[in-house]
JSON list of C-alpha atoms in Angstrom, two decimals:
[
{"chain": "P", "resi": 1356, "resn": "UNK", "atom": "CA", "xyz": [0.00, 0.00, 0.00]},
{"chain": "P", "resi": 1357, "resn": "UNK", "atom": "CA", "xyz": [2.63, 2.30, 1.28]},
{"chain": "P", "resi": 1358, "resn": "UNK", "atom": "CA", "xyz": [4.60, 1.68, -2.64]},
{"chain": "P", "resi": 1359, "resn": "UNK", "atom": "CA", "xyz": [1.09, 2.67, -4.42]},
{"chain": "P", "resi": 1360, "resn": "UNK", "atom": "CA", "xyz": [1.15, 5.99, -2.37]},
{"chain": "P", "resi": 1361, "resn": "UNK", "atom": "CA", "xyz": [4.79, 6.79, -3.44]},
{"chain": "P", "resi": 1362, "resn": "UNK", "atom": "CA", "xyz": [3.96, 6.09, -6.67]},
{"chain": "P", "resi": 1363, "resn": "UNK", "atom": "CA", "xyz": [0.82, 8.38, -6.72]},
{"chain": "P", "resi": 1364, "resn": "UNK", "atom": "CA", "xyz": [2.78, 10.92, -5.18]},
{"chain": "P", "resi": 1365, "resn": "UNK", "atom": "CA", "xyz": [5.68, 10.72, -7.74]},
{"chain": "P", "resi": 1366, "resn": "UNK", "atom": "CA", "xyz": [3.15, 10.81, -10.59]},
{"chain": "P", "resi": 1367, "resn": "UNK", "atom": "CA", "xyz": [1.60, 13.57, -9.09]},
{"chain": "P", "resi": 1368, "resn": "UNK", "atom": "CA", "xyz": [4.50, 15.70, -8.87]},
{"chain": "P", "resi": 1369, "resn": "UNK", "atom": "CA", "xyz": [5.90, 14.56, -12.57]},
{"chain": "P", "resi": 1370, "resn": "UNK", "atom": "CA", "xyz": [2.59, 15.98, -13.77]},
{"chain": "P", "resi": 1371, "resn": "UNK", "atom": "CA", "xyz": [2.63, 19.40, -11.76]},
{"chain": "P", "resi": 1372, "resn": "UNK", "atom": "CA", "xyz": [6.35, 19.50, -13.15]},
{"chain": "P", "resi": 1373, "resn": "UNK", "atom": "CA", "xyz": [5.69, 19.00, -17.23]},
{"chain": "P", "resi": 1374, "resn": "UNK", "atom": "CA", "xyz": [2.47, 21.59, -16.76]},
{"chain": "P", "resi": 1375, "resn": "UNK", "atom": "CA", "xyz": [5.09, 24.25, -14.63]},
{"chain": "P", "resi": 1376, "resn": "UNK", "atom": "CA", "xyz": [7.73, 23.64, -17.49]},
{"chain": "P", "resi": 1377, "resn": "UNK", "atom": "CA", "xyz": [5.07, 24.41, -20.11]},
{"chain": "P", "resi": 1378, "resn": "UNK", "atom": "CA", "xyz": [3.41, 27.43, -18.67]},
{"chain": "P", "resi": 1379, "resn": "UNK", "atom": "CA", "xyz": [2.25, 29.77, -21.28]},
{"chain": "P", "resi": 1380, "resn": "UNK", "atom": "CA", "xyz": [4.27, 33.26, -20.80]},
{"chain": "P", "resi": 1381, "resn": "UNK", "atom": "CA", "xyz": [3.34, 36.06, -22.37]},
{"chain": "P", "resi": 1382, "resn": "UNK", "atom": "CA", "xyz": [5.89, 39.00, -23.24]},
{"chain": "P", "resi": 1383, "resn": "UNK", "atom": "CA", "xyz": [5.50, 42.21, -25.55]},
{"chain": "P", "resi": 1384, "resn": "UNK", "atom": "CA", "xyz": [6.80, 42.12, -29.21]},
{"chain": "P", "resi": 1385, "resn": "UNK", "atom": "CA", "xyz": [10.35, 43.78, -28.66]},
{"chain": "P", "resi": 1386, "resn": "UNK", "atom": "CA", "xyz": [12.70, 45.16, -31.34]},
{"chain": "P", "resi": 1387, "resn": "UNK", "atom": "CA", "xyz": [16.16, 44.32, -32.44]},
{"chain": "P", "resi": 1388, "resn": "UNK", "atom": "CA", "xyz": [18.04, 46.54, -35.73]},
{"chain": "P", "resi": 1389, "resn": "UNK", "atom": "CA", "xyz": [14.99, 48.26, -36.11]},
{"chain": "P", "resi": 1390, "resn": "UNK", "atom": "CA", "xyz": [16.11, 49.86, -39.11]},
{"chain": "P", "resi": 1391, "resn": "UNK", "atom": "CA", "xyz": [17.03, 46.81, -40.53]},
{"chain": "P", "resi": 1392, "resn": "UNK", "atom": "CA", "xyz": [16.83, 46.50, -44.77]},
{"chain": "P", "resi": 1393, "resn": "UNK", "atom": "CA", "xyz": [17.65, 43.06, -45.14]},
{"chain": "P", "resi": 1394, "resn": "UNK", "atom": "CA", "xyz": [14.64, 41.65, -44.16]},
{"chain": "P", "resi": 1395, "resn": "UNK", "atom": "CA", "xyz": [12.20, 41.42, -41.13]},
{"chain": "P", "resi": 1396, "resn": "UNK", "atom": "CA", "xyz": [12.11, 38.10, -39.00]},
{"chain": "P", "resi": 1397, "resn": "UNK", "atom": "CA", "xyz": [9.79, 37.24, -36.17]},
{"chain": "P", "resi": 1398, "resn": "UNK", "atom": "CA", "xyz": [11.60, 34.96, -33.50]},
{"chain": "P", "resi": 1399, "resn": "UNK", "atom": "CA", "xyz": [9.02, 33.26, -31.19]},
{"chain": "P", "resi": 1400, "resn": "UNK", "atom": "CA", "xyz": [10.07, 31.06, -28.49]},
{"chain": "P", "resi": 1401, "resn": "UNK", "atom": "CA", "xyz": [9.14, 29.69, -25.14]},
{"chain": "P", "resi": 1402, "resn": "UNK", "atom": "CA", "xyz": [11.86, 30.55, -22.99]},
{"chain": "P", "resi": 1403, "resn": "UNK", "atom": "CA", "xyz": [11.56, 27.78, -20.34]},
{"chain": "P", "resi": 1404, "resn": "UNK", "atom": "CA", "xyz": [12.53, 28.31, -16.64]},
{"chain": "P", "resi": 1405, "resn": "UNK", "atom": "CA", "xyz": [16.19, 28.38, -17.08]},
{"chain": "P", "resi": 1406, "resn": "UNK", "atom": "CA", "xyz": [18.37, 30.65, -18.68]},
{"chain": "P", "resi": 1407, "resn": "UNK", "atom": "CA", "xyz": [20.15, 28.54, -21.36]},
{"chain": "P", "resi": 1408, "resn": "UNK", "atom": "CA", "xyz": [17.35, 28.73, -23.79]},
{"chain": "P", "resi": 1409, "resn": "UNK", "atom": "CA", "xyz": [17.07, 32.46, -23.69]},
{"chain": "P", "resi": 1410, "resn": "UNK", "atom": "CA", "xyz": [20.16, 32.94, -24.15]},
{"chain": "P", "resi": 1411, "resn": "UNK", "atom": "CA", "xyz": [20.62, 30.76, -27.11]},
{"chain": "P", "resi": 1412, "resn": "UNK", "atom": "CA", "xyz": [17.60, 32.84, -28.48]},
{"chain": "P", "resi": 1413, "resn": "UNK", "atom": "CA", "xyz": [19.12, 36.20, -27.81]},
{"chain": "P", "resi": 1414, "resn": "UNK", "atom": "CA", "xyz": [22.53, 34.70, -29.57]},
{"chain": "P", "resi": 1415, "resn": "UNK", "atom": "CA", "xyz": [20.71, 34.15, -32.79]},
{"chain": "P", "resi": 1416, "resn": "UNK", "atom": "CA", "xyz": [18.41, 37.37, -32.68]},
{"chain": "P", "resi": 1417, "resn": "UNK", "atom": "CA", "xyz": [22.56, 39.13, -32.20]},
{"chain": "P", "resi": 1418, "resn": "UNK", "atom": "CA", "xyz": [23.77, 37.12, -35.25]},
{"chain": "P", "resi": 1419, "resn": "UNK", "atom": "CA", "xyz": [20.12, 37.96, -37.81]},
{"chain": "P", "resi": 1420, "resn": "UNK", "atom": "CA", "xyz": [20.69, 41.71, -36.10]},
{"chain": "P", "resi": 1421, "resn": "UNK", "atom": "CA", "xyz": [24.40, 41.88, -37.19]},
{"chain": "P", "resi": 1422, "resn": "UNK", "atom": "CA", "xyz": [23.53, 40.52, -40.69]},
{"chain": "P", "resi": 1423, "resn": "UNK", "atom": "CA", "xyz": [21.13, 43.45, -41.21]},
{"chain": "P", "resi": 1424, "resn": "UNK", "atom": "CA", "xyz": [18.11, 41.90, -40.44]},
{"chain": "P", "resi": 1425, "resn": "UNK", "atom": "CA", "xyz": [14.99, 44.03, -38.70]},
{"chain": "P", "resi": 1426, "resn": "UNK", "atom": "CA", "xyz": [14.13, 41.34, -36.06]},
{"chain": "P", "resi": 1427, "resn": "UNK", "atom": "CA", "xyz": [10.86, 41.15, -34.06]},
{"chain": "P", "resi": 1428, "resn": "UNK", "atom": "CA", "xyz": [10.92, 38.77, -30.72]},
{"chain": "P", "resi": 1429, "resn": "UNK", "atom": "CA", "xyz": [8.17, 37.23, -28.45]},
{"chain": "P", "resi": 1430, "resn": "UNK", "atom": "CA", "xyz": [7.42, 34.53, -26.89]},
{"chain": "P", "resi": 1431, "resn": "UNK", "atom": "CA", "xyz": [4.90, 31.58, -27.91]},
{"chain": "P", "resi": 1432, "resn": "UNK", "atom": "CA", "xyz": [1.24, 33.05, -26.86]},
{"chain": "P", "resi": 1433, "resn": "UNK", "atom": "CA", "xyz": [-1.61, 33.82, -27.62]},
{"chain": "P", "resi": 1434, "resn": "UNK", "atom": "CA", "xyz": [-0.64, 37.31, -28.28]},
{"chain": "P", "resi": 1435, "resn": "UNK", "atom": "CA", "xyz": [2.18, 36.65, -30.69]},
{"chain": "P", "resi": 1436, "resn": "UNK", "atom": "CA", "xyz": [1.89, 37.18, -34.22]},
{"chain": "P", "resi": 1437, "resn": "UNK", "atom": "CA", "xyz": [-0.25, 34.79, -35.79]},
{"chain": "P", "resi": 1438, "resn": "UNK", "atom": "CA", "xyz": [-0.43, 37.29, -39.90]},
{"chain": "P", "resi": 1439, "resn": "UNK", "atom": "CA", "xyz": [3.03, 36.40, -41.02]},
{"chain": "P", "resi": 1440, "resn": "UNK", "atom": "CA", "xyz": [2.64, 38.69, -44.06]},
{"chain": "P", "resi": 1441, "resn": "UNK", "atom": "CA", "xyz": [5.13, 40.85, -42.76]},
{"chain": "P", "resi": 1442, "resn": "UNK", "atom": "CA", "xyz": [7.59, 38.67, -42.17]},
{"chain": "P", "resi": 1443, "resn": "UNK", "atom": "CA", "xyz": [10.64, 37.29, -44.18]},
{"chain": "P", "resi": 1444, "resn": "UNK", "atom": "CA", "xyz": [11.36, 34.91, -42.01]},
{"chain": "P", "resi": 1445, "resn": "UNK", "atom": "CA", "xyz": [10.12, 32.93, -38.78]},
{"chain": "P", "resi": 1446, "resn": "UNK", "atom": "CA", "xyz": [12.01, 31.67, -36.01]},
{"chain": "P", "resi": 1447, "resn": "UNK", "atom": "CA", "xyz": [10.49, 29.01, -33.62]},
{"chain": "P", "resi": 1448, "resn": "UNK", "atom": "CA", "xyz": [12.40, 27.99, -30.11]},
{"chain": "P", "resi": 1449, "resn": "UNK", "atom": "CA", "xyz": [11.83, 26.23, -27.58]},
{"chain": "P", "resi": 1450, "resn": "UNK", "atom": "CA", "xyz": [13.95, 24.05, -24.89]},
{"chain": "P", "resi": 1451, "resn": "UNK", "atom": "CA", "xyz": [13.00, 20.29, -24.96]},
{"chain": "P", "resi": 1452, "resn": "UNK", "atom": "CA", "xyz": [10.93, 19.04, -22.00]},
{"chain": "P", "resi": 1453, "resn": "UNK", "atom": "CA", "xyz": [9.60, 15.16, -21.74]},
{"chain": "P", "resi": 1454, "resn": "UNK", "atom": "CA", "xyz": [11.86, 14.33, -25.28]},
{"chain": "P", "resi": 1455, "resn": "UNK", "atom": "CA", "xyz": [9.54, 17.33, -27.34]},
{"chain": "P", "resi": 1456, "resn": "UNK", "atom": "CA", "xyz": [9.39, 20.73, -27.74]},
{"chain": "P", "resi": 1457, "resn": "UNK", "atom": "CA", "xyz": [7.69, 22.84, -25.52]},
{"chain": "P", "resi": 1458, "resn": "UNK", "atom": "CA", "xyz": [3.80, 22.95, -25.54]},
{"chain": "P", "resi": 1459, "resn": "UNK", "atom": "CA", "xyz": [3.50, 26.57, -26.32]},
{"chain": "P", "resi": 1460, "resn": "UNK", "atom": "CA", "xyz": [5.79, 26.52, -28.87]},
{"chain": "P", "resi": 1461, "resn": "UNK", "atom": "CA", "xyz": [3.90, 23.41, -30.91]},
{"chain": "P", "resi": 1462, "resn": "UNK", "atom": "CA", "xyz": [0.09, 24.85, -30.10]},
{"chain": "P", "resi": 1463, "resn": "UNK", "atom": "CA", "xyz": [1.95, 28.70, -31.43]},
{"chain": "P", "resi": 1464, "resn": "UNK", "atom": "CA", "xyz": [2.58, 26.56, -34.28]},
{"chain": "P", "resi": 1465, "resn": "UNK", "atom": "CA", "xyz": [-0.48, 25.19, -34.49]},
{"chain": "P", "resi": 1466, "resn": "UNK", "atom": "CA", "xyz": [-2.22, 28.51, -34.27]},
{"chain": "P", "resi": 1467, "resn": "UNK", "atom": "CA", "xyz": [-0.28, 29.37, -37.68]},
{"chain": "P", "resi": 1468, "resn": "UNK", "atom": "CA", "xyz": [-2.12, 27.12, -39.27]},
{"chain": "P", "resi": 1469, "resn": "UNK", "atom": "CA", "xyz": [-0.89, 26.65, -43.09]},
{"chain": "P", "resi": 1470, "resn": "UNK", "atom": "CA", "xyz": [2.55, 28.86, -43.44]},
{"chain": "P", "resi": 1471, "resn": "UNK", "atom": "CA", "xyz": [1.96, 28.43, -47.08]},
{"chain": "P", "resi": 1472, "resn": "UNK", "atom": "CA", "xyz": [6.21, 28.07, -47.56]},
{"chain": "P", "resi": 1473, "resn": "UNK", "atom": "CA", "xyz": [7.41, 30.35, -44.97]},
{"chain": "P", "resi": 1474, "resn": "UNK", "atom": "CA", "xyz": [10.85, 30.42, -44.81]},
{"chain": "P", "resi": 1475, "resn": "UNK", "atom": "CA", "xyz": [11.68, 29.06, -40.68]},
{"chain": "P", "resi": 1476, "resn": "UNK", "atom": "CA", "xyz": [14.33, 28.17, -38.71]},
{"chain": "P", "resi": 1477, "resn": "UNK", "atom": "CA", "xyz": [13.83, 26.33, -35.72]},
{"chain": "P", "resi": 1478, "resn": "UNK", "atom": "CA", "xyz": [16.13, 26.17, -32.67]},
{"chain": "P", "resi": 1479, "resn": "UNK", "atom": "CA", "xyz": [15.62, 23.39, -29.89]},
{"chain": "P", "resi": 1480, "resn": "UNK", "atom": "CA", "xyz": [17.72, 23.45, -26.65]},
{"chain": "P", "resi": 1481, "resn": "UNK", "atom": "CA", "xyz": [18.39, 19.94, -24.28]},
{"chain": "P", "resi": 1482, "resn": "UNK", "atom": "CA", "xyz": [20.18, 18.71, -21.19]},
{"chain": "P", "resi": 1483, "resn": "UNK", "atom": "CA", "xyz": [21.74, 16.16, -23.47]},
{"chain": "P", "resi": 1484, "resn": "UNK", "atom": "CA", "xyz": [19.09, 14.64, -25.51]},
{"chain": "P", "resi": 1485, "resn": "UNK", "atom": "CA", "xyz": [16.88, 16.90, -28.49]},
{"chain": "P", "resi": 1486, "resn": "UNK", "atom": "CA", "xyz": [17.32, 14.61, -31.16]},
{"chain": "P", "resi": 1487, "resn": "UNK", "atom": "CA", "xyz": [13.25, 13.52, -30.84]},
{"chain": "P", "resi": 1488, "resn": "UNK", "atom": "CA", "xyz": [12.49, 17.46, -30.06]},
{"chain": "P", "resi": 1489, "resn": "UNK", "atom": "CA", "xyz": [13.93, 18.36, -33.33]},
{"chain": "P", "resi": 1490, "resn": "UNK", "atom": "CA", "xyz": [12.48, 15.84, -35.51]},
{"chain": "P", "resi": 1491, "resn": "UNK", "atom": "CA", "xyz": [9.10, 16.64, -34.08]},
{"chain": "P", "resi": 1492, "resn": "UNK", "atom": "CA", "xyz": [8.80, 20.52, -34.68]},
{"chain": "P", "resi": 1493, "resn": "UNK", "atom": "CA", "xyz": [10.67, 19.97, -37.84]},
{"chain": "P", "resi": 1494, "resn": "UNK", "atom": "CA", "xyz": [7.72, 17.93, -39.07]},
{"chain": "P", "resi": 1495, "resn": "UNK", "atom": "CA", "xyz": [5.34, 19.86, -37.90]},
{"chain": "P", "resi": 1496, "resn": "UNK", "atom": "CA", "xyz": [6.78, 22.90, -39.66]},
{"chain": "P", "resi": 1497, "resn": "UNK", "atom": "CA", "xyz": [6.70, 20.68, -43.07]},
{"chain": "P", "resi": 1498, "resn": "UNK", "atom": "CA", "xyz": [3.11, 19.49, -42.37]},
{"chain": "P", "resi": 1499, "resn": "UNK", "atom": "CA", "xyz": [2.78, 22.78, -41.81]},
{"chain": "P", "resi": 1500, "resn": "UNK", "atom": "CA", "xyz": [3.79, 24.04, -44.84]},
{"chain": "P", "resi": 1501, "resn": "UNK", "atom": "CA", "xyz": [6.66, 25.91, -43.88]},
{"chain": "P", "resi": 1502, "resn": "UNK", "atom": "CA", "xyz": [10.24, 26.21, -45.54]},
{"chain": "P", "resi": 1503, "resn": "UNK", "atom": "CA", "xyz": [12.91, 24.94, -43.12]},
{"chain": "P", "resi": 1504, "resn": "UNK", "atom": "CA", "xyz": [15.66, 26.77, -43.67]},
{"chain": "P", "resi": 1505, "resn": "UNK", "atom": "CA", "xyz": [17.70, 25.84, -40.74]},
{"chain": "P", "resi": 1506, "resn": "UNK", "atom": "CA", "xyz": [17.65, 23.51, -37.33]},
{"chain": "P", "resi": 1507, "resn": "UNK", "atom": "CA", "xyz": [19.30, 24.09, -34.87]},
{"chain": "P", "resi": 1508, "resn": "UNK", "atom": "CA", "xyz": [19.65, 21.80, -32.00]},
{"chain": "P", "resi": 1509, "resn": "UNK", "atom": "CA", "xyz": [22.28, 23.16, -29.07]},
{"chain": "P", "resi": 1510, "resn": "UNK", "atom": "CA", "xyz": [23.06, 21.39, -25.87]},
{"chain": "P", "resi": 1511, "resn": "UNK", "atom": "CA", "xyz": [23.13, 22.55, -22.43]},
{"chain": "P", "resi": 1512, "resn": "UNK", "atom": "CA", "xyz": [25.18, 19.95, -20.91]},
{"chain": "P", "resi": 1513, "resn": "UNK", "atom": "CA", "xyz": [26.28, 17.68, -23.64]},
{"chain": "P", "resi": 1514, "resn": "UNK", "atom": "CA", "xyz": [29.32, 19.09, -25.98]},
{"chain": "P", "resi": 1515, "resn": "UNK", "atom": "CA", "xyz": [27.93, 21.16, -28.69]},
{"chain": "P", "resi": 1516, "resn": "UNK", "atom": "CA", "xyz": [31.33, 20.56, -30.98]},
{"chain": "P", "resi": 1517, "resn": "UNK", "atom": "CA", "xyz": [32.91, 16.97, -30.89]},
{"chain": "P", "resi": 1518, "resn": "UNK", "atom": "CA", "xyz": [36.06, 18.44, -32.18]},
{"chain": "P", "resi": 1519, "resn": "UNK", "atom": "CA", "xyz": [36.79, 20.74, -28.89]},
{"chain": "P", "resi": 1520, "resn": "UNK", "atom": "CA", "xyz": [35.60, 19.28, -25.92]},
{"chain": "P", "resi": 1521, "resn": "UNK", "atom": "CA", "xyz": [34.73, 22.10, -23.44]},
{"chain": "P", "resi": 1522, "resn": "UNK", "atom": "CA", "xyz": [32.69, 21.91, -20.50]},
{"chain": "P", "resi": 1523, "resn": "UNK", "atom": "CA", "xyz": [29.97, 23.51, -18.18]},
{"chain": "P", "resi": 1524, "resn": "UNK", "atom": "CA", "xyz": [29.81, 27.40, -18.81]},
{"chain": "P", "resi": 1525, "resn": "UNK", "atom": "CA", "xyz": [31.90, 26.93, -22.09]},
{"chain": "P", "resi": 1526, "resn": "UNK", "atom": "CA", "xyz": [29.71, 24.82, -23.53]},
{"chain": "P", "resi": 1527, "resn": "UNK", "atom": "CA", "xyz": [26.66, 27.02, -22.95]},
{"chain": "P", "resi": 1528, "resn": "UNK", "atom": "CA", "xyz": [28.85, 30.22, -23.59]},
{"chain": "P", "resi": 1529, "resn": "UNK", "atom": "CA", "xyz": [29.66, 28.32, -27.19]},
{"chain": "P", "resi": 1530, "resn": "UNK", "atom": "CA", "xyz": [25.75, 27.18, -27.85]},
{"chain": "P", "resi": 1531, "resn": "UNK", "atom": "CA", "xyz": [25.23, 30.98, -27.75]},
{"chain": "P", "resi": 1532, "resn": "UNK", "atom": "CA", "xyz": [28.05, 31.63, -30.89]},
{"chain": "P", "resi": 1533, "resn": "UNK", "atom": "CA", "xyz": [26.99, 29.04, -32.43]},
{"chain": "P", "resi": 1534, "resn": "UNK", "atom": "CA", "xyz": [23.55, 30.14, -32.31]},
{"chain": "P", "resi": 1535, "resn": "UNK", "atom": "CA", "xyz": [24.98, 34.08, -33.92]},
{"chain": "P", "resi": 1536, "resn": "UNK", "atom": "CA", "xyz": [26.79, 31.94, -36.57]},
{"chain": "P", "resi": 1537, "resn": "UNK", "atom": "CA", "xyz": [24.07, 30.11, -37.97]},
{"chain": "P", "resi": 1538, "resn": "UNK", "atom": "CA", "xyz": [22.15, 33.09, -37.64]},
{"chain": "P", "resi": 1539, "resn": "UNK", "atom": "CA", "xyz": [24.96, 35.43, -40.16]},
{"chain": "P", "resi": 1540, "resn": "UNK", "atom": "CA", "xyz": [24.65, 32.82, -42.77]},
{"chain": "P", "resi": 1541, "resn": "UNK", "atom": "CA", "xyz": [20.59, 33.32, -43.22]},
{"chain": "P", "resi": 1542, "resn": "UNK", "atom": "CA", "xyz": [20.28, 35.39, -46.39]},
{"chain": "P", "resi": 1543, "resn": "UNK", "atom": "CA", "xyz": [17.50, 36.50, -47.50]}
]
């Protein structure tokens, strides 16, 4: 009896967890480079509850800024953006939770409906495993209709480049340059 109530309690809590993780947050549309001619992007992401993800995010809107691009930023809610017309691009984020990407992030997506070939990029953040998280909101961006441009999949713990091994804060720190690279090489 006493291994049932541990187990409803564990449950429980694994539940409350997944729904705190994927909280809908809402934030204002802010500007980057707005004066930008290259084109205009709209970067929508969940940011999590850490600050990896976020950071990541504000790496890549740094790299499209840099490259000329007029970038818009929000997170996934039901205030973002859902007419695209005035958009070159669209960038989707979110950090991986339970093997897939965030919940506000795939019902943003959702909301969309058809992005009749939108040109997006997506960005997923993990611990150590996004692989699944990736291939899901990459798929749902085709089914979607959308043009993937570019996925991005960056690690929090795990080494994000197998050729130099660094560790902890330098791996994070190098997610976030990696993240402005792949950001310089989006042309319009």
């Amino acid at each position: 009896m006493a291994l049932i109530a541990v187990l409803i309690v564990v449950a429980v809590a694994g539940v409350a967890l997944y729904l705190w993780l994927n909280q809908e947050l809402t934030s204002e549309i802010k500007f980057e480079n707005p004066d930008g001619e290259v084109g205009t992007a709209l970067v929508v992401y969940h940011p999590g509850r850490g600050s990896f993800h976020p950071r990541v995010i504000a790496g890549f809107v740094e790299g499209l800024a840099s490259n000329g691009w007029r970038v818009a930023i929000t997170t996934a809610s039901r205030q973002a953006p859902t007419d695209l017309s005035g958009y070159d691009l669209l960038v989707l984020g979110s950090p991986t939770y339970g093997f897939a990407p965030s919940r506000p992030i795939r019902r943003y997506l959702k909301r969309l409906g058809d992005l009749a070939g939108q040109p997006t990029v997506t960005i997923i953040t993990g611990m150590g495993a996004g692989g699944r998280s990736t291939s899901i909101i990459q798929r749902e961006v085709q089914e979607a209709n959308g043009k993937l441009v570019k996925a991005l999949l960056l690690y929090r713990m795990r080494p994000n480049d197998d050729d130099t091994y660094v560790d902890g804060e330098q791996n994070r720190a190098r997610a976030v340059k990696m993240a402005a690279q792949a950001a310089r090489e989006i042309h319009k």
